[in-house]
PDB file of C-alpha atoms and ligand atoms in Angstrom:
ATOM      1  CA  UNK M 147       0.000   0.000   0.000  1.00 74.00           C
ATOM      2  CA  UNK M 148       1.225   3.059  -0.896  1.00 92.00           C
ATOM      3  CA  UNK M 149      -0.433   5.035   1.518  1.00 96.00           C
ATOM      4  CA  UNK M 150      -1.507   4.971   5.297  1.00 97.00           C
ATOM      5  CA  UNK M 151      -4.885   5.772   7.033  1.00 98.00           C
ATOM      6  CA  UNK M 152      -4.437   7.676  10.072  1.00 98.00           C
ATOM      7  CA  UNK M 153      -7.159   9.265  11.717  1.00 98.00           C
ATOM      8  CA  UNK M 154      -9.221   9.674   8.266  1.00 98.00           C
ATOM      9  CA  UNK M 155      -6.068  11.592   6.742  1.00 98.00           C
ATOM     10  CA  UNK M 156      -4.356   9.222   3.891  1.00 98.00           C
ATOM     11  CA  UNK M 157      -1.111  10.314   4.365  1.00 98.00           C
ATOM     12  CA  UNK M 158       1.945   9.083   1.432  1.00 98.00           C
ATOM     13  CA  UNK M 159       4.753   6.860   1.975  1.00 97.00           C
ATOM     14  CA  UNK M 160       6.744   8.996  -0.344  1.00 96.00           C
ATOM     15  CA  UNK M 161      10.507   9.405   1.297  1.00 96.00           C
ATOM     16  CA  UNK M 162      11.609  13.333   0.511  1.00 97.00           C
ATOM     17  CA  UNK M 163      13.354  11.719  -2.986  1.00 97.00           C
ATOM     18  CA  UNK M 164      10.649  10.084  -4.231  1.00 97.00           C
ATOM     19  CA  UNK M 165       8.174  13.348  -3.015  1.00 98.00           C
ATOM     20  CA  UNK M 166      10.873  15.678  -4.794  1.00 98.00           C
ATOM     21  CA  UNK M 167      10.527  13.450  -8.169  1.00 98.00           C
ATOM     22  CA  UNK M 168       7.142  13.451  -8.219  1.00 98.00           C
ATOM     23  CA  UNK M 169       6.794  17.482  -7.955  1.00 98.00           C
ATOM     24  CA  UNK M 170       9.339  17.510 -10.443  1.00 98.00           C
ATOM     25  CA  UNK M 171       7.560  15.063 -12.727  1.00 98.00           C
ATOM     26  CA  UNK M 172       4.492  17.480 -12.300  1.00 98.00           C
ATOM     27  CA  UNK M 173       6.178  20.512 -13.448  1.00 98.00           C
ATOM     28  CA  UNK M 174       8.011  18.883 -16.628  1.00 98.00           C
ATOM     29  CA  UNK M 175       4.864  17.421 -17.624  1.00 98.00           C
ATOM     30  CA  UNK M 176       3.009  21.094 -17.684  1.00 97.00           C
ATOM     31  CA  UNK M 177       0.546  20.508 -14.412  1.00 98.00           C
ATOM     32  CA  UNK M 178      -1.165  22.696 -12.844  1.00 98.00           C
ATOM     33  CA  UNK M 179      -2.165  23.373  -9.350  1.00 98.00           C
ATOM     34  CA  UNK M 180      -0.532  20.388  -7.760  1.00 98.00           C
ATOM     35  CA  UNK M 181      -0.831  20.742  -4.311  1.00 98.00           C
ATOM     36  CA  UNK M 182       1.418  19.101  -1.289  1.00 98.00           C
ATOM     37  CA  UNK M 183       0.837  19.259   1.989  1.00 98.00           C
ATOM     38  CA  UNK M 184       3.014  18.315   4.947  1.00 97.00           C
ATOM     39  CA  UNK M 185       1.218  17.299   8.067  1.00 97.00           C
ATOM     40  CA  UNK M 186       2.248  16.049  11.582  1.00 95.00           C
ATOM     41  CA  UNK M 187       0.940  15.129  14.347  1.00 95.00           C
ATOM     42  CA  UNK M 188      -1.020  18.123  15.743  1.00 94.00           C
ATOM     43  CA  UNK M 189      -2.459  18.752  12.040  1.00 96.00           C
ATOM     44  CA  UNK M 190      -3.525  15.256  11.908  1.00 97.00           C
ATOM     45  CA  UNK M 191      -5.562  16.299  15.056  1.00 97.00           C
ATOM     46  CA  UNK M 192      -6.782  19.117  14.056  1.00 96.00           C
ATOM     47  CA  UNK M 193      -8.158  17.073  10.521  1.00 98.00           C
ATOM     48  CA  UNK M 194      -9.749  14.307  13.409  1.00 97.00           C
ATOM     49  CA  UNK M 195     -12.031  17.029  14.893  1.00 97.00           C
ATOM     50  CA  UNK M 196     -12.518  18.718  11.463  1.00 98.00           C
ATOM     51  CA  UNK M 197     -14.023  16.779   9.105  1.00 97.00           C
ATOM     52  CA  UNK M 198     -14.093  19.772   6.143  1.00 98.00           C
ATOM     53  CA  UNK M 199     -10.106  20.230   7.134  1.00 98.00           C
ATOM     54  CA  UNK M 200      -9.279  16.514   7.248  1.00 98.00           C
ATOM     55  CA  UNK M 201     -10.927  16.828   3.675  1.00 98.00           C
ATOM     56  CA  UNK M 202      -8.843  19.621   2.434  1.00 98.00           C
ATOM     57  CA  UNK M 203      -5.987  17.923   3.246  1.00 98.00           C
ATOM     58  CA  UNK M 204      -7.108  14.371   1.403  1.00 98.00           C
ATOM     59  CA  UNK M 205      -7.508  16.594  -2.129  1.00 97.00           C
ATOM     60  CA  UNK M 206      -3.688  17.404  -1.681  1.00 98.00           C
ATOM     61  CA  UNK M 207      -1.773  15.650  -4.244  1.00 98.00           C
ATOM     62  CA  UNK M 208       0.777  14.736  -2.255  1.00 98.00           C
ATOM     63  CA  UNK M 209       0.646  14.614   1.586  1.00 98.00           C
ATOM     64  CA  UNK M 210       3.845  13.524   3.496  1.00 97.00           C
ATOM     65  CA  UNK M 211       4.634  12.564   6.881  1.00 95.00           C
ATOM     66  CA  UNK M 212       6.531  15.491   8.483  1.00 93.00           C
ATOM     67  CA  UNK M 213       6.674  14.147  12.213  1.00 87.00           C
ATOM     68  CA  UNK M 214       7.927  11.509  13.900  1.00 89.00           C
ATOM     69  CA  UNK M 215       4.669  11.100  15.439  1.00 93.00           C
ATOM     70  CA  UNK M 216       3.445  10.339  12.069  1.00 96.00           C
ATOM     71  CA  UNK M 217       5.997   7.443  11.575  1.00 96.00           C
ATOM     72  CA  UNK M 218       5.086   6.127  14.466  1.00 95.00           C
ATOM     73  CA  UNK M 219       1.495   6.339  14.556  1.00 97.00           C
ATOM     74  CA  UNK M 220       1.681   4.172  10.763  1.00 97.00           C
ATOM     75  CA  UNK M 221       3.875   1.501  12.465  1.00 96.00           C
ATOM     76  CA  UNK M 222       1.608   0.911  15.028  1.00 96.00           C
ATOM     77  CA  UNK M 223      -1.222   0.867  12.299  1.00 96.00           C
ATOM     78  CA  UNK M 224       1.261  -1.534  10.812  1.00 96.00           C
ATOM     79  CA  UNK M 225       1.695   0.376   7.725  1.00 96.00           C
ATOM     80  CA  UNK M 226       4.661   1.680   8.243  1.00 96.00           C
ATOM     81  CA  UNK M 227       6.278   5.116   6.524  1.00 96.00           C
ATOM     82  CA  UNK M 228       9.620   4.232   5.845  1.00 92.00           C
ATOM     83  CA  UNK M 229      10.962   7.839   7.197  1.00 91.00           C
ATOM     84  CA  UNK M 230       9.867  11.363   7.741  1.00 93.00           C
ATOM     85  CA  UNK M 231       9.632  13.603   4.790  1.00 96.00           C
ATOM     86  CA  UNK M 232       9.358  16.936   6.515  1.00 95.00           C
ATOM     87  CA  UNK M 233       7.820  20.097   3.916  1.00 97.00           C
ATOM     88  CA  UNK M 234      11.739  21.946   4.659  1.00 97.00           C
ATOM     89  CA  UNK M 235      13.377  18.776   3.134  1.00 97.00           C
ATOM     90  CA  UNK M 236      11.037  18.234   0.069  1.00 98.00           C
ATOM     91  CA  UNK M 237      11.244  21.900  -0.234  1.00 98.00           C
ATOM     92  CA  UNK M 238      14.935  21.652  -0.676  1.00 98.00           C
ATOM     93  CA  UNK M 239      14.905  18.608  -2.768  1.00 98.00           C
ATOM     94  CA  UNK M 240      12.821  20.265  -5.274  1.00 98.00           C
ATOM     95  CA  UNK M 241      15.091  23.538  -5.160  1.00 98.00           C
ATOM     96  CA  UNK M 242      17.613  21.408  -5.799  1.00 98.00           C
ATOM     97  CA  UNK M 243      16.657  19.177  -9.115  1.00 98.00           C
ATOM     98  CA  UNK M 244      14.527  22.915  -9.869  1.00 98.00           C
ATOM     99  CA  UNK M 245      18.347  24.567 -10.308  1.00 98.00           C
ATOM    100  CA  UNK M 246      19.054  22.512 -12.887  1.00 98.00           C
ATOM    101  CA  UNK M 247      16.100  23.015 -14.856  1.00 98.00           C
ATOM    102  CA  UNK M 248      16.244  26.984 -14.400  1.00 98.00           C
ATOM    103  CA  UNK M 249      12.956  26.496 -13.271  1.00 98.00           C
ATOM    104  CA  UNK M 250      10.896  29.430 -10.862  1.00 98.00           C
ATOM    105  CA  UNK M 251       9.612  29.747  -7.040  1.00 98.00           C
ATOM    106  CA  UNK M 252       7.114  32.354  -5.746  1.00 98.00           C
ATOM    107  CA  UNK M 253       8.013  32.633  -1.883  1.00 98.00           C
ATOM    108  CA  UNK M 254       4.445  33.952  -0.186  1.00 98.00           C
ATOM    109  CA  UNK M 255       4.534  34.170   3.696  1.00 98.00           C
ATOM    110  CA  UNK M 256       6.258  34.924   6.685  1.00 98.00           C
ATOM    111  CA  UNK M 257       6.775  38.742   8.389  1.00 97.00           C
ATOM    112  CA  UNK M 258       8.028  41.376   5.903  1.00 97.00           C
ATOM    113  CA  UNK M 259      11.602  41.082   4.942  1.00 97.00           C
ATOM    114  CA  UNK M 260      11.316  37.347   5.508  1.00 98.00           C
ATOM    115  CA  UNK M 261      10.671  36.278   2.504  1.00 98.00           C
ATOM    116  CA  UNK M 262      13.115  38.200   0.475  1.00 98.00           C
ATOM    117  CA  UNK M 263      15.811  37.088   2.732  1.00 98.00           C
ATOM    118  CA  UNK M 264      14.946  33.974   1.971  1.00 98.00           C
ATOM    119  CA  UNK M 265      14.877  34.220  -1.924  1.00 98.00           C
ATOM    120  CA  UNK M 266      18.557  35.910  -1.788  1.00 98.00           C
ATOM    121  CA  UNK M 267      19.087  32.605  -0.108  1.00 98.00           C
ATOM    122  CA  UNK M 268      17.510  30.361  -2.137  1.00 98.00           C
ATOM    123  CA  UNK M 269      19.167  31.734  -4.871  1.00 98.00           C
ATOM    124  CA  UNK M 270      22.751  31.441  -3.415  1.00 98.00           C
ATOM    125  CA  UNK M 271      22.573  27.888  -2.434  1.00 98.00           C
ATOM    126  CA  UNK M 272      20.547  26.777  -6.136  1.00 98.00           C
ATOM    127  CA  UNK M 273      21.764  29.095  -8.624  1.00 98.00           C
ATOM    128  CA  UNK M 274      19.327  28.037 -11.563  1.00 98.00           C
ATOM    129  CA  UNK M 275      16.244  28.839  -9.266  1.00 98.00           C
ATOM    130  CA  UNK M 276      14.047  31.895 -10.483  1.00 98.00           C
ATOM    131  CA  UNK M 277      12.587  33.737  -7.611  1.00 98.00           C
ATOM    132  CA  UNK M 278       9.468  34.803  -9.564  1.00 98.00           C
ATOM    133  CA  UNK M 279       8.231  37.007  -6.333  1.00 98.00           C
ATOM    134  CA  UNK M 280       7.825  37.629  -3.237  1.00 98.00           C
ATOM    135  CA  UNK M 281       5.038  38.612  -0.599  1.00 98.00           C
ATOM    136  CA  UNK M 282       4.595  38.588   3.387  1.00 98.00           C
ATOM    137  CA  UNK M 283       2.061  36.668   4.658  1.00 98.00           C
ATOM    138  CA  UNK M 284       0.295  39.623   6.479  1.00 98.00           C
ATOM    139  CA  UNK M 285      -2.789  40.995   4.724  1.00 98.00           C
ATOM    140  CA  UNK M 286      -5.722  42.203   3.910  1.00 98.00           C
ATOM    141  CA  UNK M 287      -8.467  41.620   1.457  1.00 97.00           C
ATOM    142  CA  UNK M 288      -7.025  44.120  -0.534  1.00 98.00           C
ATOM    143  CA  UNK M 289      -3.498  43.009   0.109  1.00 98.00           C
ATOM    144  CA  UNK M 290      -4.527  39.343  -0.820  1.00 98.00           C
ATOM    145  CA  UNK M 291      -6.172  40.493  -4.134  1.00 98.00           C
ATOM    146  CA  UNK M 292      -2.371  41.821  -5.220  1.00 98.00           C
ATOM    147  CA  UNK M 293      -0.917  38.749  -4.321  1.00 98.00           C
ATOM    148  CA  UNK M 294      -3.278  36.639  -6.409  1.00 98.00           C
ATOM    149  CA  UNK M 295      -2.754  39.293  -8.895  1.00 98.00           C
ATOM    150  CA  UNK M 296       1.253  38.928  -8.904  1.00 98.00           C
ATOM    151  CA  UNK M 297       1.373  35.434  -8.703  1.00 98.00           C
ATOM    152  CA  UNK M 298      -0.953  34.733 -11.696  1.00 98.00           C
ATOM    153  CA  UNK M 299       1.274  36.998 -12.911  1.00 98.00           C
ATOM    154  CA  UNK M 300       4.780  35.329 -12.886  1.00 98.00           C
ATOM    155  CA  UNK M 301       2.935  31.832 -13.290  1.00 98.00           C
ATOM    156  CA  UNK M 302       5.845  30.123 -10.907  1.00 98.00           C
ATOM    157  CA  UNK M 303       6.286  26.767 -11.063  1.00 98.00           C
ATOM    158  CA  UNK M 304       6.605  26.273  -7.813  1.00 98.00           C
ATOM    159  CA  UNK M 305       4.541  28.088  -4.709  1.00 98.00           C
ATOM    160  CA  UNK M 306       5.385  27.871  -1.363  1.00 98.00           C
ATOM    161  CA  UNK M 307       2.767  29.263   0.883  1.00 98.00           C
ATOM    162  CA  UNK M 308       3.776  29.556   4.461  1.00 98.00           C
ATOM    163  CA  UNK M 309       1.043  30.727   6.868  1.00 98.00           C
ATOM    164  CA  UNK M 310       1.466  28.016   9.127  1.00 96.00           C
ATOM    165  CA  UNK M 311      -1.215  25.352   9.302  1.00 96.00           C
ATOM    166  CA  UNK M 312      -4.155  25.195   9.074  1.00 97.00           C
ATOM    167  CA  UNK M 313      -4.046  28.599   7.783  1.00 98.00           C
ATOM    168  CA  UNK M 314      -2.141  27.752   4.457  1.00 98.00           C
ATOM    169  CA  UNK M 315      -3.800  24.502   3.562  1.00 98.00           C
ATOM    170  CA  UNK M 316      -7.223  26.712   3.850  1.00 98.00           C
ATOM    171  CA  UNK M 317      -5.734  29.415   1.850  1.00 98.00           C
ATOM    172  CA  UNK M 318      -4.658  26.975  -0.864  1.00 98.00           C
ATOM    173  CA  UNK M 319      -7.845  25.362  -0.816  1.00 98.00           C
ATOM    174  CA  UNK M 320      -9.630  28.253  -1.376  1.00 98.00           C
ATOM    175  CA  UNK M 321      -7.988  30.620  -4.031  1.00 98.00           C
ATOM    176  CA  UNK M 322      -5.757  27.481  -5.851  1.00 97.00           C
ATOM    177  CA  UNK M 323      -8.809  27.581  -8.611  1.00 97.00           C
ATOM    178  CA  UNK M 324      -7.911  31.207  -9.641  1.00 97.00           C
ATOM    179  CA  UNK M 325      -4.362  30.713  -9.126  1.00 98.00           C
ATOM    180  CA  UNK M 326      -1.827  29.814 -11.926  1.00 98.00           C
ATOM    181  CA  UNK M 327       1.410  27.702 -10.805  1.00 98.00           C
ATOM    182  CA  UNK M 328       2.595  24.017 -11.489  1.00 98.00           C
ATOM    183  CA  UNK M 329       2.800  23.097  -7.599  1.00 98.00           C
ATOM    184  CA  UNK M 330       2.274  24.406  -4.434  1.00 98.00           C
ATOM    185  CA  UNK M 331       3.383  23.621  -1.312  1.00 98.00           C
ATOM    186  CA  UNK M 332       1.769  24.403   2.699  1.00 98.00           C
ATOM    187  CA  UNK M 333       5.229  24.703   4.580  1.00 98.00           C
ATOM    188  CA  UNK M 334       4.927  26.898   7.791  1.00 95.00           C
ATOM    189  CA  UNK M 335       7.783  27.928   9.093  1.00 94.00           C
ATOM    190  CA  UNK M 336      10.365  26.854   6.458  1.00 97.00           C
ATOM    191  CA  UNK M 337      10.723  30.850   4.750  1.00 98.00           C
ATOM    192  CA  UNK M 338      11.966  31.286   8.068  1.00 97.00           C
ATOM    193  CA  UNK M 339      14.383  28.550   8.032  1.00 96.00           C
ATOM    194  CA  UNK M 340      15.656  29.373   4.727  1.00 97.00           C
ATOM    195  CA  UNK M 341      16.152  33.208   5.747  1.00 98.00           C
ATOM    196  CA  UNK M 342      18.075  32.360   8.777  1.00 95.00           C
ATOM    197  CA  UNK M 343      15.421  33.802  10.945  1.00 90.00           C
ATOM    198  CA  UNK M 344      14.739  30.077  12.740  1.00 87.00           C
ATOM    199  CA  UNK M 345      16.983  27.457  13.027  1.00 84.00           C
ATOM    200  CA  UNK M 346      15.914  23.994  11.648  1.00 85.00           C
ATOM    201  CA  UNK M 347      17.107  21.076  14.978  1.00 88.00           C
ATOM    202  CA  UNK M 348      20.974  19.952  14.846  1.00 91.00           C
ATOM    203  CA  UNK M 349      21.291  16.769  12.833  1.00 89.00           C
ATOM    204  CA  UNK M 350      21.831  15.217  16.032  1.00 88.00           C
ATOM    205  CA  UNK M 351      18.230  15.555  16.704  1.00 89.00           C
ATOM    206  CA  UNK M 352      16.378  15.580  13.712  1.00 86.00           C
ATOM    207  CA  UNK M 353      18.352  11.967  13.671  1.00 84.00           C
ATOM    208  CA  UNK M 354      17.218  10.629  16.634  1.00 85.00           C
ATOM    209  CA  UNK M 355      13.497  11.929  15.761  1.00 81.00           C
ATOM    210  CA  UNK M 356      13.742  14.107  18.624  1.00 86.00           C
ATOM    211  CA  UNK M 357      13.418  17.524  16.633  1.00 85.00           C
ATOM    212  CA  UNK M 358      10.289  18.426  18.955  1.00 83.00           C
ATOM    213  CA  UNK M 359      12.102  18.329  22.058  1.00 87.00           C
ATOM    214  CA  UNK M 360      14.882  20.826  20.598  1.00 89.00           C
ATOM    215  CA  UNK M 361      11.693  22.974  19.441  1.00 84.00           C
ATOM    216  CA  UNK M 362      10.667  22.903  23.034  1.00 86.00           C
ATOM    217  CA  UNK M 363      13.637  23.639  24.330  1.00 88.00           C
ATOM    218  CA  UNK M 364      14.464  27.132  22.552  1.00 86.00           C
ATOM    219  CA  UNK M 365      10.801  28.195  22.407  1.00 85.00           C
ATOM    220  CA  UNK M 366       9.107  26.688  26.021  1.00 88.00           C
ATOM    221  CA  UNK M 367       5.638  28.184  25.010  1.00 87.00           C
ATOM    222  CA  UNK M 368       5.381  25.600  22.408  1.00 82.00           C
ATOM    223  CA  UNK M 369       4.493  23.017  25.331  1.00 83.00           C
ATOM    224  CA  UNK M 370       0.899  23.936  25.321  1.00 81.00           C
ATOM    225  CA  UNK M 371       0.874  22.879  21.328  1.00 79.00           C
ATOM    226  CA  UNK M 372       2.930  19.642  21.646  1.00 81.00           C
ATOM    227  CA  UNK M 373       0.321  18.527  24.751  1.00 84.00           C
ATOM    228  CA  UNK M 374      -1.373  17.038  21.426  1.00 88.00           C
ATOM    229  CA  UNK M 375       1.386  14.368  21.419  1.00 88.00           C
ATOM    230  CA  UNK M 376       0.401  12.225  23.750  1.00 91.00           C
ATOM    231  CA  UNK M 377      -2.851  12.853  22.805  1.00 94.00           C
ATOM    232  CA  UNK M 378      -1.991  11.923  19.124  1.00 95.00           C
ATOM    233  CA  UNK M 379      -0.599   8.895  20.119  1.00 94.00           C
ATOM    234  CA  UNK M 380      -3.319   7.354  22.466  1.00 95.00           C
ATOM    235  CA  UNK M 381      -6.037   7.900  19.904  1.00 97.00           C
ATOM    236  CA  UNK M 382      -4.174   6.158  16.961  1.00 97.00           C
ATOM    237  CA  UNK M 383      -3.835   3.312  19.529  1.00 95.00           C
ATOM    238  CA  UNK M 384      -7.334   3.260  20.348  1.00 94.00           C
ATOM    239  CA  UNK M 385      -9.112   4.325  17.321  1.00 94.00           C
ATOM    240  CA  UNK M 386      -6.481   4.014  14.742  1.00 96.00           C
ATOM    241  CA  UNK M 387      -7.635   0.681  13.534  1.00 93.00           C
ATOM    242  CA  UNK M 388     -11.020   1.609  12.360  1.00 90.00           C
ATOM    243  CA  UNK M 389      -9.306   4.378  10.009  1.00 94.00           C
ATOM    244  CA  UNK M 390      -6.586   2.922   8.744  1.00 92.00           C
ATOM    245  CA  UNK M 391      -8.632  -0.209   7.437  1.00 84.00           C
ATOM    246  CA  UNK M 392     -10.819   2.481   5.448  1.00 80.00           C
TER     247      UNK M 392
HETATM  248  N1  UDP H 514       2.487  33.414   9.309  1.00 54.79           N
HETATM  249  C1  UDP H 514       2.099  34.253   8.304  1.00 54.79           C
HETATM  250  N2  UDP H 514       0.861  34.806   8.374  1.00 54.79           N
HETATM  251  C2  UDP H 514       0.001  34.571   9.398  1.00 54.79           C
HETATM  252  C3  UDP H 514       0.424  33.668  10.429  1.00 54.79           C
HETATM  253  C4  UDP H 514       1.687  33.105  10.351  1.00 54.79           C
HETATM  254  O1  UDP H 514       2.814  34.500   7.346  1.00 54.79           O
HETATM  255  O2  UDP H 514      -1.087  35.118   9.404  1.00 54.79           O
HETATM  256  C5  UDP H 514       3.820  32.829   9.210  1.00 54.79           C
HETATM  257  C6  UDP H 514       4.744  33.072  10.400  1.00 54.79           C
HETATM  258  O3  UDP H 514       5.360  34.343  10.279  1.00 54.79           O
HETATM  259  C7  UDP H 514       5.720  31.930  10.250  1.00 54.79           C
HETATM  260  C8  UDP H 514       4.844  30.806   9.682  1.00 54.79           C
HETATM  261  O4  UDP H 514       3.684  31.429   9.172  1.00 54.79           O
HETATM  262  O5  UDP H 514       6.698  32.260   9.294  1.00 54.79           O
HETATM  263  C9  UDP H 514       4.381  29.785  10.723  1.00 54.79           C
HETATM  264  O6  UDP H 514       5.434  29.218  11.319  1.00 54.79           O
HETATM  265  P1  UDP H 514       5.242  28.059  12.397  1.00 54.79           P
HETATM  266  O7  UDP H 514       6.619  27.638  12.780  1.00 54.79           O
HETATM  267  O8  UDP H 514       4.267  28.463  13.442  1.00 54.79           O
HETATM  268  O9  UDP H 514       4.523  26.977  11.487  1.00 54.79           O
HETATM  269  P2  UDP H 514       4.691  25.433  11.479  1.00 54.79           P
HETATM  270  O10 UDP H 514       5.915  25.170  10.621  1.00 54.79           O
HETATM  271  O11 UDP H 514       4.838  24.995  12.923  1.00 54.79           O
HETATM  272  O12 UDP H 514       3.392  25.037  10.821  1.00 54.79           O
END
């Protein structure tokens, strides 16, 4: 099976290669409005109470596990996700095979500055990567109609929208039929990442599957959003089975 039930959401057992491919594959082969999402734990949660979320996030194209918790919660379904594919490392995957093929990214989110920072970046580390525009993810209705505006404009291939969730994924859903890219990807935080603003775990962590705790550690408030965890975890063990047999 190529995919895992958990909770209602049928989450991919793409690993960030085989995710990065596929986008790829999408944008050589002239698609449009391809959309990938990227949920963990606390999204999957939020898609178990929300039935019209939990389907917004089943119409993505592509939805990977980014979470441990996610890994975990298919092996005790016993179908297991080989590893996490987080939205930062699919994000740079793409970049990556994108350089080559001189292909474009629209960067939407984050506070003002953030994104640009991040484009100078993005173009740095992939030279071959188009940064097709740029826009904060702070806004208005007017604001918003600008956005749509520019981006149907420079027709990226690539989108990454980075509200944080659910906030993106309902964006996405909503204005992705009057929007003209190839792909377009929900991933939070990661304009951040790229623009040196936050700091993506050490390796040490992110190895070990322990990229919450370091999280927790440099921002404590965070402790009332991970109290989903455990919560997570007991209701894949005690209702899991019904879903993932769907
Ligand atoms: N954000 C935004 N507009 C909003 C709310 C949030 O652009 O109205 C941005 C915020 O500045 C940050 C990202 O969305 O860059 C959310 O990051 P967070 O780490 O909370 O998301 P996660 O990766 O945990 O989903």
């Amino acid at each position: 099976m190529d995919k895992v039930n958990i909770l209602g959401v049928r989450v991919d057992k793409y690993t960030i290669e085989e995710a990065a491919d596929k986008i790829i594959g999408y944008m050589q082969n002239g698609e449009r409005r391809k959309c990938v999402y990227t949920p963990n734990s606390e999204i999957i949660m939020m898609a178990y109470k929300d039935k019209s979320f939990c389907d917004v996030l089943n119409r993505a194209d592509i939805l990977s596990a980014d979470g441990i918790g996610v890994v975990y919660a298919s092996k005790i379904l016993r179908n297991p996700i080989k590893s996490r594919a987080a939205g930062f490392d699919i994000a740079c995957a793409s970049l990556e095979k994108m350089a080559k093929l001189n292909m474009s990214v629209y960067l939407f989110g984050a506070k003002p500055g953030v994104a640009a920072a991040a484009g100078e970046k993005i173009e740095k580390v992939y030279p071959g990567v188009k940064i097709a525009g740029i826009a904060d993810g702070y806004f208005d209705e007017e604001k918003e109609k600008k956005i749509i505006e520019d981006i149907n404009e420079k027709k990226p291939d690539m989108l990454f929208v980075c509200l944080g969730a659910p906030k993106q994924e309902l964006w996405i859903n909503k204005h992705k039929d009057e929007l003209e890219f190839s792909v377009c990807m929900g991933i939070g935080g990661s304009l951040d990442v790229f623009a040196g603003t936050a700091k993506r775990a050490p390796m040490f962590f992110q190895k070990l599957g322990i990229e919450w705790l370091y999280r927790l550690i440099k921002t404590p408030s965070r402790i009332g959003r991970m109290m989903v965890l455990p919560v997570f975890g007991f209701t894949v063990l005690f209702k899991g089975k019904k879903y993932a047999q769907e």
